[in-house]
Short mmCIF file of C-alpha atoms and ligand atoms in Angstrom, two decimals:
data_model
loop_
_atom_site.label_atom_id
_atom_site.label_comp_id
_atom_site.label_asym_id
_atom_site.label_seq_id
_atom_site.Cartn_x
_atom_site.Cartn_y
_atom_site.Cartn_z
CA MET D 265 15.08 20.62 12.49
CA SER D 266 13.09 18.36 14.76
CA THR D 267 14.64 16.59 17.73
CA LYS D 268 13.83 13.33 15.98
CA GLN D 269 15.84 14.26 12.92
CA THR D 270 18.73 15.45 15.00
CA LEU D 271 18.73 12.15 16.85
CA ALA D 272 18.44 10.20 13.66
CA GLY D 273 21.45 12.06 12.36
CA VAL D 274 23.46 11.24 15.48
CA VAL D 275 22.52 7.57 15.45
CA LEU D 276 23.46 7.22 11.82
CA GLY D 277 27.08 7.93 12.54
CA THR D 278 29.60 7.12 9.89
CA SER D 279 27.33 5.63 7.27
CA LEU D 280 25.47 8.91 7.09
CA LEU D 281 28.56 11.02 6.87
CA CYS D 282 29.41 9.29 3.61
CA LEU D 283 26.26 10.76 2.12
CA GLY D 284 27.32 14.31 2.67
CA ALA D 285 26.11 16.50 5.49
CA ALA D 286 23.89 18.73 3.39
CA ASN D 287 21.93 15.81 2.08
CA ALA D 288 21.60 13.96 5.36
CA LEU D 289 20.67 16.97 7.41
CA ALA D 290 18.31 18.79 5.08
CA ALA D 291 16.04 20.63 7.47
CA ASP D 292 12.66 19.60 6.15
CA GLU D 293 13.35 16.03 5.10
CA THR D 294 11.03 13.42 6.54
CA LEU D 295 10.19 9.90 5.48
CA ARG D 296 7.07 11.40 4.01
CA SER D 297 8.72 14.15 1.98
CA LEU D 298 11.26 11.66 0.63
CA ALA D 299 8.58 9.07 -0.13
CA GLU D 300 6.67 11.72 -2.06
CA LYS D 301 9.79 12.55 -4.07
CA ASN D 302 10.06 8.87 -4.89
CA ASN D 303 6.36 8.58 -5.78
CA ILE D 304 5.54 6.04 -3.12
CA TYR D 305 3.32 6.00 -0.06
CA ILE D 306 4.86 5.39 3.33
CA GLY D 307 2.62 4.89 6.31
CA ALA D 308 1.81 3.56 9.72
CA ILE D 309 -1.47 2.54 11.31
CA LEU D 310 -3.24 4.84 13.68
CA ASN D 311 -3.11 2.64 16.76
CA SER D 312 -6.38 1.95 18.55
CA GLN D 313 -5.13 4.01 21.51
CA TRP D 314 -5.14 7.11 19.27
CA PHE D 315 -8.90 6.86 18.94
CA SER D 316 -9.42 6.98 22.69
CA GLY D 317 -6.95 9.82 23.17
CA GLY D 318 -4.52 7.58 25.02
CA LEU D 319 -1.33 8.61 23.26
CA PRO D 320 1.13 11.44 23.89
CA GLY D 321 0.95 14.47 21.62
CA ASN D 322 4.22 13.76 19.86
CA TYR D 323 2.76 10.47 18.54
CA GLU D 324 0.36 12.32 16.26
CA GLN D 325 2.95 14.91 15.38
CA ILE D 326 5.34 12.18 14.28
CA HIS D 327 2.61 10.31 12.48
CA LYS D 328 1.46 13.19 10.31
CA THR D 329 4.96 14.47 9.67
CA GLN D 330 6.50 11.17 8.66
CA PHE D 331 3.69 9.34 6.87
CA ASN D 332 1.38 9.96 3.93
CA ILE D 333 -0.90 6.92 4.11
CA VAL D 334 -2.93 5.69 7.06
CA VAL D 335 -5.09 2.76 8.10
CA ALA D 336 -7.02 2.14 11.32
CA GLU D 337 -5.68 -0.67 13.50
CA ASN D 338 -9.16 -2.01 14.37
CA GLU D 339 -11.75 0.71 13.83
CA MET D 340 -13.04 -0.16 10.35
CA LYS D 341 -13.33 -3.89 10.94
CA PHE D 342 -16.69 -5.67 10.90
CA ASP D 343 -17.10 -5.85 14.68
CA ALA D 344 -16.30 -2.13 15.00
CA THR D 345 -18.55 -0.92 12.18
CA GLU D 346 -21.58 -3.23 12.60
CA PRO D 347 -21.48 -4.47 16.20
CA ASN D 348 -25.18 -5.36 16.06
CA GLU D 349 -27.05 -6.34 12.94
CA GLY D 350 -28.01 -3.26 10.98
CA GLN D 351 -26.50 -0.84 13.55
CA PHE D 352 -23.58 0.89 11.99
CA ASN D 353 -20.92 2.73 13.87
CA TYR D 354 -18.76 5.04 11.79
CA GLY D 355 -17.57 7.45 14.50
CA ASN D 356 -13.99 6.28 14.84
CA GLY D 357 -13.55 5.70 11.12
CA ASP D 358 -14.87 9.19 10.43
CA ARG D 359 -12.30 10.61 12.85
CA MET D 360 -9.51 8.92 10.99
CA VAL D 361 -10.75 10.00 7.57
CA LYS D 362 -11.02 13.58 8.83
CA TYR D 363 -7.48 13.42 10.22
CA ALA D 364 -6.19 11.94 6.95
CA LYS D 365 -7.86 14.60 4.82
CA ALA D 366 -6.67 17.42 7.10
CA ASN D 367 -3.13 16.12 6.69
CA GLY D 368 -3.23 15.21 3.01
CA MET D 369 -2.91 11.47 3.57
CA ARG D 370 -4.09 8.53 1.52
CA VAL D 371 -6.55 6.25 3.33
CA ARG D 372 -6.70 2.44 3.43
CA GLY D 373 -9.86 0.72 4.57
CA HIS D 374 -9.26 -2.48 6.53
CA ALA D 375 -11.01 -4.95 6.25
CA LEU D 376 -14.38 -5.99 4.77
CA ALA D 377 -14.53 -9.80 4.54
CA TRP D 378 -12.36 -11.49 7.18
CA HIS D 379 -12.81 -14.54 9.40
CA SER D 380 -11.64 -12.64 12.49
CA GLN D 381 -13.24 -9.76 14.37
CA VAL D 382 -16.66 -10.73 13.06
CA PRO D 383 -19.26 -9.87 15.72
CA GLY D 384 -20.94 -12.80 17.49
CA TRP D 385 -24.37 -12.15 15.97
CA VAL D 386 -23.20 -13.24 12.52
CA SER D 387 -22.48 -16.85 13.45
CA GLN D 388 -25.10 -17.01 16.21
CA LYS D 389 -27.89 -16.13 13.81
CA TYR D 390 -26.65 -17.28 10.43
CA SER D 391 -23.94 -19.92 10.71
CA GLY D 392 -24.14 -22.29 7.72
CA LYS D 393 -27.04 -20.37 6.11
CA LYS D 394 -25.68 -19.45 2.71
CA ASN D 395 -28.31 -17.03 1.47
CA GLU D 396 -28.48 -15.23 4.81
CA LEU D 397 -24.71 -14.88 4.99
CA LEU D 398 -24.58 -13.55 1.43
CA ARG D 399 -27.22 -10.99 2.38
CA VAL D 400 -25.36 -10.00 5.58
CA LEU D 401 -21.98 -9.61 3.87
CA LYS D 402 -23.44 -7.72 0.91
CA ASN D 403 -25.34 -5.37 3.17
CA HIS D 404 -22.27 -4.77 5.33
CA ILE D 405 -20.12 -3.96 2.31
CA GLU D 406 -22.74 -1.72 0.73
CA LYS D 407 -23.29 0.27 3.91
CA VAL D 408 -19.64 0.61 4.98
CA VAL D 409 -18.12 1.21 1.55
CA GLY D 410 -21.05 3.48 0.68
CA HIS D 411 -20.51 5.54 3.83
CA TRP D 412 -16.89 6.28 2.92
CA LYS D 413 -17.33 6.29 -0.84
CA GLY D 414 -14.79 8.60 -2.45
CA GLN D 415 -12.92 9.02 0.85
CA ILE D 416 -11.18 5.68 1.14
CA ASP D 417 -8.63 5.21 -1.59
CA GLU D 418 -8.21 1.47 -1.24
CA TRP D 419 -9.95 -1.35 0.59
CA ASP D 420 -8.74 -4.66 1.90
CA VAL D 421 -11.80 -6.35 0.50
CA VAL D 422 -10.78 -9.83 1.61
CA ASN D 423 -8.30 -10.51 4.38
CA GLU D 424 -6.49 -13.76 5.22
CA ALA D 425 -8.74 -16.20 3.34
CA ILE D 426 -5.92 -18.69 2.74
CA SER D 427 -4.83 -21.17 5.39
CA ASN D 428 -1.30 -21.18 6.74
CA ASN D 429 -0.12 -24.70 6.34
CA GLU D 430 -0.82 -26.45 3.10
CA PRO D 431 -2.09 -23.70 0.94
CA MET D 432 -5.84 -24.00 0.54
CA TRP D 433 -8.76 -21.87 1.56
CA ARG D 434 -9.01 -21.19 5.26
CA SER D 435 -11.84 -23.36 6.50
CA GLN D 436 -12.25 -21.72 9.93
CA SER D 437 -14.29 -18.84 8.61
CA VAL D 438 -17.99 -18.18 8.94
CA TRP D 439 -17.99 -16.87 5.36
CA TYR D 440 -16.13 -19.81 3.83
CA GLN D 441 -18.10 -22.42 5.77
CA GLY D 442 -21.47 -20.96 4.94
CA ILE D 443 -20.91 -19.59 1.45
CA GLY D 444 -17.82 -21.28 0.00
CA PRO D 445 -14.86 -19.54 -1.63
CA GLU D 446 -17.16 -17.55 -3.89
CA PHE D 447 -17.70 -15.15 -0.96
CA ILE D 448 -14.38 -13.68 -2.13
CA ASP D 449 -15.45 -13.06 -5.71
CA SER D 450 -18.74 -11.60 -4.51
CA ALA D 451 -17.06 -9.28 -1.99
CA PHE D 452 -14.91 -7.75 -4.74
CA VAL D 453 -17.87 -7.32 -7.07
CA TRP D 454 -20.04 -5.71 -4.39
CA THR D 455 -17.30 -3.35 -3.26
CA HIS D 456 -16.53 -2.25 -6.80
CA ALA D 457 -20.21 -1.66 -7.53
CA VAL D 458 -20.44 0.76 -4.60
CA ASP D 459 -17.12 2.58 -5.06
CA PRO D 460 -15.75 1.98 -8.54
CA ASP D 461 -12.87 4.40 -7.96
CA ALA D 462 -11.35 2.59 -4.99
CA GLU D 463 -8.42 0.22 -5.38
CA LEU D 464 -9.41 -3.21 -4.17
CA CYS D 465 -6.91 -5.56 -2.51
CA TYR D 466 -6.67 -9.14 -1.38
CA ASN D 467 -4.55 -8.94 1.83
CA ASP D 468 -2.72 -11.76 3.63
CA TYR D 469 0.38 -12.73 5.61
CA ASN D 470 3.28 -15.13 4.92
CA LEU D 471 3.32 -14.00 1.30
CA GLU D 472 7.09 -13.44 1.53
CA GLN D 473 7.71 -17.17 1.79
CA GLY D 474 7.98 -18.14 -1.87
CA ILE D 475 5.73 -18.36 -4.88
CA ASN D 476 5.99 -22.07 -5.60
CA PRO D 477 2.65 -23.90 -5.65
CA LYS D 478 3.20 -25.19 -2.10
CA ALA D 479 3.65 -21.71 -0.68
CA LYS D 480 0.78 -19.43 0.26
CA ALA D 481 1.73 -16.83 -2.35
CA GLY D 482 1.87 -19.55 -5.02
CA PHE D 483 -1.68 -20.58 -4.21
CA LEU D 484 -2.74 -16.93 -4.16
CA LEU D 485 -1.19 -16.30 -7.56
CA GLU D 486 -3.33 -19.04 -9.08
CA GLN D 487 -6.42 -17.41 -7.58
CA VAL D 488 -5.41 -13.95 -8.80
CA LYS D 489 -4.97 -15.34 -12.32
CA ARG D 490 -8.45 -16.79 -12.15
CA TRP D 491 -9.97 -13.60 -10.71
CA VAL D 492 -8.36 -11.49 -13.41
CA ALA D 493 -9.47 -13.91 -16.14
CA ASN D 494 -13.01 -13.81 -14.77
CA GLY D 495 -13.15 -10.03 -14.56
CA ILE D 496 -13.25 -9.90 -10.75
CA PRO D 497 -12.36 -6.27 -9.97
CA ILE D 498 -9.22 -6.85 -7.92
CA THR D 499 -6.44 -4.31 -8.43
CA CYS D 500 -3.91 -5.14 -5.72
CA VAL D 501 -2.44 -7.72 -3.37
CA GLY D 502 -1.52 -6.57 0.14
CA SER D 503 1.37 -8.41 1.68
CA GLN D 504 1.06 -7.92 5.43
CA THR D 505 4.75 -8.86 5.89
CA HIS D 506 4.78 -9.63 9.62
CA VAL D 507 8.33 -10.97 9.70
CA GLU D 508 10.30 -12.46 12.60
CA ASP D 509 14.04 -12.05 13.09
CA THR D 510 14.91 -15.17 15.04
CA THR D 511 18.49 -13.98 15.71
CA THR D 512 19.60 -17.53 14.95
CA ASP D 513 21.90 -18.30 12.01
CA LYS D 514 18.94 -18.41 9.70
CA HIS D 515 17.63 -15.06 10.75
CA PHE D 516 14.41 -14.82 8.82
CA ILE D 517 11.69 -17.06 7.54
CA GLY D 518 10.72 -15.65 4.18
CA SER D 519 12.68 -13.01 2.32
CA PRO D 520 12.45 -9.77 0.41
CA ASP D 521 13.55 -11.69 -2.69
CA SER D 522 10.52 -13.95 -2.42
CA LEU D 523 8.22 -10.98 -2.08
CA ARG D 524 9.86 -9.33 -5.05
CA SER D 525 9.15 -12.46 -7.10
CA LEU D 526 5.51 -12.14 -6.14
CA ALA D 527 5.52 -8.49 -7.23
CA LYS D 528 6.96 -9.46 -10.60
CA GLU D 529 4.37 -12.20 -11.13
CA LEU D 530 1.59 -9.80 -10.18
CA ALA D 531 2.94 -7.22 -12.63
CA LYS D 532 2.31 -9.71 -15.43
CA LEU D 533 -1.32 -9.71 -14.35
CA ASN D 534 -1.40 -5.91 -14.03
CA ILE D 535 -1.99 -6.19 -10.30
CA LYS D 536 -0.15 -4.04 -7.76
CA LEU D 537 1.73 -5.28 -4.72
CA LYS D 538 1.52 -3.27 -1.51
CA ILE D 539 3.26 -3.90 1.80
CA THR D 540 0.40 -3.26 4.18
CA GLU D 541 1.31 -4.31 7.74
CA LEU D 542 5.08 -4.49 8.01
CA ASP D 543 6.83 -5.33 11.27
CA ILE D 544 10.07 -7.21 11.85
CA GLY D 545 9.91 -8.49 15.42
CA PHE D 546 12.33 -10.43 17.62
CA LYS D 547 11.26 -13.28 19.89
CA SER D 548 9.92 -12.03 23.21
CA GLY D 549 12.28 -12.31 26.13
CA ILE D 550 15.55 -12.27 24.24
CA ASN D 551 18.08 -9.51 24.64
CA VAL D 552 18.08 -7.45 21.46
CA SER D 553 21.53 -6.06 20.73
CA LYS D 554 22.63 -3.03 18.76
CA SER D 555 23.72 -5.25 15.87
CA ASP D 556 20.34 -7.02 15.94
CA LEU D 557 18.68 -3.63 15.55
CA GLU D 558 21.01 -2.78 12.70
CA ARG D 559 20.18 -6.04 10.95
CA GLN D 560 16.51 -5.26 11.48
CA GLY D 561 17.10 -1.90 9.79
CA LYS D 562 18.74 -3.60 6.85
CA THR D 563 15.74 -5.87 6.45
CA PHE D 564 13.34 -2.91 6.62
CA ARG D 565 15.45 -1.37 3.85
CA GLU D 566 15.38 -4.52 1.72
CA TYR D 567 11.59 -4.62 1.83
CA LEU D 568 11.50 -0.91 0.96
CA ASP D 569 13.64 -1.62 -2.10
CA ILE D 570 10.82 -3.70 -3.56
CA ILE D 571 8.44 -0.77 -3.28
CA LEU D 572 10.97 1.66 -4.74
CA GLU D 573 12.13 -0.56 -7.56
CA GLU D 574 9.18 -2.64 -8.74
CA PRO D 575 6.97 -0.57 -11.03
CA ASN D 576 3.75 -2.16 -9.76
CA ALA D 577 4.56 -1.55 -6.06
CA ASP D 578 3.65 1.73 -4.40
CA THR D 579 2.94 1.35 -0.68
CA TYR D 580 5.10 0.66 2.40
CA LEU D 581 2.90 0.60 5.47
CA ILE D 582 4.12 -0.33 8.96
CA TRP D 583 1.81 -1.94 11.54
CA GLY D 584 2.48 0.59 14.27
CA VAL D 585 4.63 3.58 15.09
CA SER D 586 6.34 2.83 18.42
CA ASP D 587 7.32 -0.50 19.99
CA LYS D 588 5.36 0.67 23.01
CA TRP D 589 2.01 0.30 21.23
CA SER D 590 2.32 -2.82 19.13
CA TRP D 591 0.23 -5.96 18.75
CA LEU D 592 3.44 -8.04 18.52
CA GLY D 593 3.46 -9.06 22.21
CA GLY D 594 0.41 -11.21 21.45
CA LEU D 595 2.50 -13.08 18.90
CA ASN D 596 5.38 -13.56 21.34
CA ARG D 597 7.49 -11.01 19.51
CA GLN D 598 8.96 -7.64 20.44
CA LYS D 599 10.58 -4.48 19.10
CA GLY D 600 9.31 -4.86 15.53
CA LEU D 601 8.75 -1.20 14.61
CA ILE D 602 10.87 1.81 13.65
CA TYR D 603 10.44 3.95 16.80
CA ASP D 604 11.37 2.74 20.28
CA ASP D 605 9.25 2.87 23.44
CA ASN D 606 10.10 6.55 23.89
CA LEU D 607 9.14 7.44 20.33
CA LYS D 608 12.77 7.84 19.36
CA PRO D 609 13.78 6.67 15.87
CA LYS D 610 15.60 3.34 15.76
CA PRO D 611 18.29 2.23 13.29
CA ALA D 612 15.44 0.94 11.12
CA PHE D 613 14.12 4.50 10.80
CA ASP D 614 17.56 5.65 9.73
CA SER D 615 17.93 2.85 7.18
CA ILE D 616 14.64 3.79 5.57
CA MET D 617 15.50 7.49 5.60
CA VAL D 618 18.91 6.98 4.04
CA ARG D 619 17.52 4.69 1.36
CA LEU D 620 14.83 7.19 0.45
CA GLN D 621 17.43 9.94 0.28
CA ASN D 622 19.67 7.99 -2.05
CA PHE D 623 17.36 6.06 -4.26
CA GLU D 624 17.95 6.71 -7.95
CA PRO D 625 15.27 5.39 -10.26
CA PRO D 626 16.86 2.86 -12.63
CA GLN D 627 17.63 4.22 -16.08
CA ASP D 628 15.54 1.49 -17.63
CA THR D 629 14.79 2.14 -21.25
CA THR D 630 13.14 -1.22 -21.77
CA LYS D 631 10.33 -0.58 -19.33
CA GLN D 632 6.97 -1.16 -20.91
CA ASP D 633 4.41 1.61 -20.65
CA THR D 634 1.30 -0.44 -20.08
CA THR D 635 -0.83 2.67 -19.87
CA ALA D 636 -0.15 3.42 -23.53
CA THR D 637 -2.39 0.73 -24.89
CA ASP D 638 -4.62 -0.26 -22.02
CA THR D 639 -5.72 2.29 -19.51
CA THR D 640 -7.09 -0.25 -17.06
CA LYS D 641 -3.68 -1.71 -16.40
CA THR D 642 -1.13 -1.38 -13.65
CA ASP D 643 0.89 1.79 -13.58
CA THR D 644 4.33 0.70 -14.60
CA THR D 645 5.54 4.23 -15.09
CA LYS D 646 6.22 4.98 -11.43
CA THR D 647 9.96 4.82 -11.42
CA ASP D 648 10.29 6.22 -14.87
CA THR D 649 8.86 9.65 -14.36
CA THR D 650 11.05 11.90 -16.36
CA LYS D 651 12.11 10.06 -19.45
CA THR D 652 10.60 9.87 -22.84
CA ASP D 653 9.01 6.48 -23.23
CA THR D 654 9.86 5.28 -26.68
CA THR D 655 9.57 1.62 -25.87
CA ALA D 656 5.94 0.91 -26.62
CA GLN D 657 6.70 -0.10 -30.20
CA ASP D 658 10.46 0.32 -30.22
CA THR D 659 9.94 3.76 -31.69
CA SER D 660 13.14 5.35 -30.50
CA LYS D 661 14.46 6.02 -34.01
CA GLN D 662 11.17 7.49 -35.17
CA ALA D 663 11.01 9.57 -32.02
CA ILE D 664 14.44 11.02 -32.66
CA ALA D 665 13.54 11.76 -36.28
CA HIS D 666 10.28 13.36 -35.24
CA LEU D 667 11.90 15.55 -32.67
CA GLY D 668 14.20 16.91 -35.34
CA SER D 669 14.76 20.50 -34.43
CA LEU D 670 12.42 20.38 -31.44
CA GLU D 671 13.73 20.45 -27.90
CA ALA D 672 13.23 17.28 -25.83
CA LEU D 673 9.65 16.73 -24.75
CA SER D 674 9.11 17.77 -21.16
CA MET D 675 6.29 18.77 -18.83
CA HIS D 676 6.06 21.03 -15.82
CA PHE D 677 3.27 21.79 -13.38
CA ALA D 678 2.23 24.92 -11.61
CA GLY D 679 -0.88 24.06 -9.61
CA ARG D 680 -3.27 22.54 -12.12
CA THR D 681 -1.59 24.10 -15.14
CA LEU D 682 0.51 21.75 -17.21
CA SER D 683 3.12 23.30 -19.49
CA VAL D 684 4.52 21.17 -22.28
CA THR D 685 7.71 22.01 -24.10
CA GLY D 686 9.16 20.33 -27.16
CA ALA D 687 5.75 19.35 -28.54
CA VAL D 688 3.47 20.43 -31.33
CA ALA D 689 -0.26 19.80 -30.92
CA ALA D 690 0.31 17.35 -28.09
CA LYS D 691 -2.32 15.03 -26.72
CA VAL D 692 -2.53 15.23 -22.93
CA GLU D 693 -4.22 12.47 -20.97
CA VAL D 694 -4.53 12.06 -17.22
CA PHE D 695 -5.27 8.69 -15.61
CA ASP D 696 -6.05 7.87 -12.03
CA MET D 697 -3.97 5.27 -10.24
CA GLN D 698 -6.25 2.52 -11.45
CA GLY D 699 -5.53 3.60 -15.02
CA ARG D 700 -8.93 5.17 -15.65
CA PRO D 701 -8.94 8.31 -17.79
CA VAL D 702 -9.95 11.47 -15.88
CA PHE D 703 -8.87 14.19 -18.31
CA SER D 704 -7.92 14.50 -21.94
CA ALA D 705 -7.03 17.36 -24.29
CA LYS D 706 -5.84 17.41 -27.88
CA GLY D 707 -3.78 19.92 -29.84
CA VAL D 708 -2.02 21.33 -26.80
CA ASN D 709 0.66 23.90 -27.64
CA GLY D 710 2.22 25.38 -24.54
CA SER D 711 -0.06 24.88 -21.58
CA VAL D 712 -3.37 23.44 -20.53
CA GLU D 713 -5.34 23.53 -17.28
CA LEU D 714 -6.30 20.14 -15.85
CA LYS D 715 -9.89 21.15 -15.21
CA GLY D 716 -12.11 18.95 -13.08
CA VAL D 717 -9.32 16.72 -11.76
CA SER D 718 -9.69 16.36 -7.99
CA GLU D 719 -6.87 16.09 -5.46
CA GLY D 720 -4.80 12.93 -5.63
CA LEU D 721 -2.10 11.08 -7.50
CA TYR D 722 -2.32 10.68 -11.25
CA ILE D 723 -0.36 9.57 -14.26
CA VAL D 724 -0.07 12.21 -16.95
CA ARG D 725 0.79 11.17 -20.48
CA VAL D 726 1.80 13.62 -23.16
CA ARG D 727 1.98 12.37 -26.72
CA SER D 728 3.53 14.29 -29.53
CA GLY D 729 3.94 12.46 -32.79
CA SER D 730 5.37 9.09 -31.91
CA THR D 731 6.88 10.29 -28.63
CA ASN D 732 5.31 9.57 -25.27
CA LEU D 733 6.18 11.11 -21.97
CA THR D 734 4.59 9.85 -18.79
CA GLN D 735 4.90 11.28 -15.31
CA LYS D 736 3.27 10.67 -11.97
CA ILE D 737 1.90 13.85 -10.39
CA ALA D 738 0.18 14.85 -7.19
CA ILE D 739 -2.63 17.36 -7.53
CA LYS D 740 -3.11 19.24 -4.30
O1 9MR M 60 -3.29 -4.93 15.59
C1 9MR M 60 -4.56 -5.57 15.68
C2 9MR M 60 -4.83 -5.94 17.12
O2 9MR M 60 -4.99 -4.77 17.91
C3 9MR M 60 -6.05 -6.81 17.22
O3 9MR M 60 -6.20 -7.28 18.55
C4 9MR M 60 -5.92 -8.00 16.27
C5 9MR M 60 -7.14 -8.88 16.32
O4 9MR M 60 -7.19 -9.78 15.30
O5 9MR M 60 -5.75 -7.51 14.95
C6 9MR M 60 -4.55 -6.82 14.81
O6 9MR M 60 -4.39 -6.43 13.46
C7 9MR M 60 -4.26 -7.52 12.54
C8 9MR M 60 -4.79 -7.06 11.21
O7 9MR M 60 -6.09 -6.56 11.35
C9 9MR M 60 -4.78 -8.18 10.20
N1 9MR M 60 -3.46 -8.74 10.07
C10 9MR M 60 -2.80 -9.11 11.31
C11 9MR M 60 -2.80 -7.94 12.27
C12 9MR M 60 -2.02 -8.27 13.50
O8 9MR M 60 -2.65 -9.33 14.18
#
């Protein structure tokens, strides 16, 4: 058992004891192993200091042990990847991708079209020149996305394009000023054309502050509806979720409930919600008490619940590892992460760990399997990985009749070999996480090898008669 886990166990005290010692102290349990059991991604950025070798060795050890998704704090942004026109710099990004692959992690790319961290040459040469800006942005996307094609699982294609106050497009942006809001549509189309397998997100902050038309997320929802209706290849919304605990009576602006409402609205559009930059900071300068840290842990847990419980939510990514290396000081906030200055787990770490240990997927028999009729849709099967899905056409009675003397339909994996029991001449289909078919076999009795399916997460669907069984799997 690592020192970190021992400490976490000590800090947890009585609440943990209720869970039973064997469960709480399982030797190899990490956030990562528990996230994988729950079919979600949990992650933290690689801080910029990691790229210059400025972090202690236990930082990386913690990072790769506890997390299974990674994003670079600054190293894939426009100013880092194309500091001068046409001169591309992929060194740091390549290092991160190599690290991620070596440690079996999913990779986020952040960010392609953003008003900030755009190098000076863009506005100096091309401010207000629409055609030139379109050319520059298209070329940037084609080169950067092309360089990491197949290696970056999801891109923040557009970041922070909505203004903070009254919801409208952010006008202080070289892209918006010169091109208009259609730079967003174009960025998605260009990215998809280069890497059609990547998930493509719109990413922004303050999305946990309500979905009414006057809130930022309400405005965004209208845009997402339009993008979907127009065939713009967006697959996800990233909620940065930089939250402040004010320690006043009204502790938080925004709430997990609001973000959950956004997830539910996005599900109707078959778009995923991801938490991409979570931190829950306190105002700088105040004394943060033990109970403040416990409340912070509870809030971390409440945001995690959305990812565990909403079928179209799969990612919980924290904007930093330790409070020692955090951007929050620049925002006049402090102590917003789950490890303290000495890389020791905080109560927030424990809250997340305990929740992952105890989460039971809801026994929800009314869940709709959207992959059954439309393979381009959101995966709504995430939390329902073991049950027979008989809901697509309310076929439960037929399913029971069909099963007759058969055992219940089930599937098991050994490497790439899928064994099906309880089925006669089953149809086996495998979809990637965007719902695209990657493998299919008919007439399966017993087992089948999933040939040609590369490493990654997939949804497997087995159909036998009128019975469907879907399960999320990781091919390693
Ligand atoms: O953490 C990043 C910090 O090191 C940079 O100085 C800053 C510059 O804009 O960007 C920070 O990351 C931001 C992210 O890229 C987009 N969402 C807000 C993040 C925190 O500011």
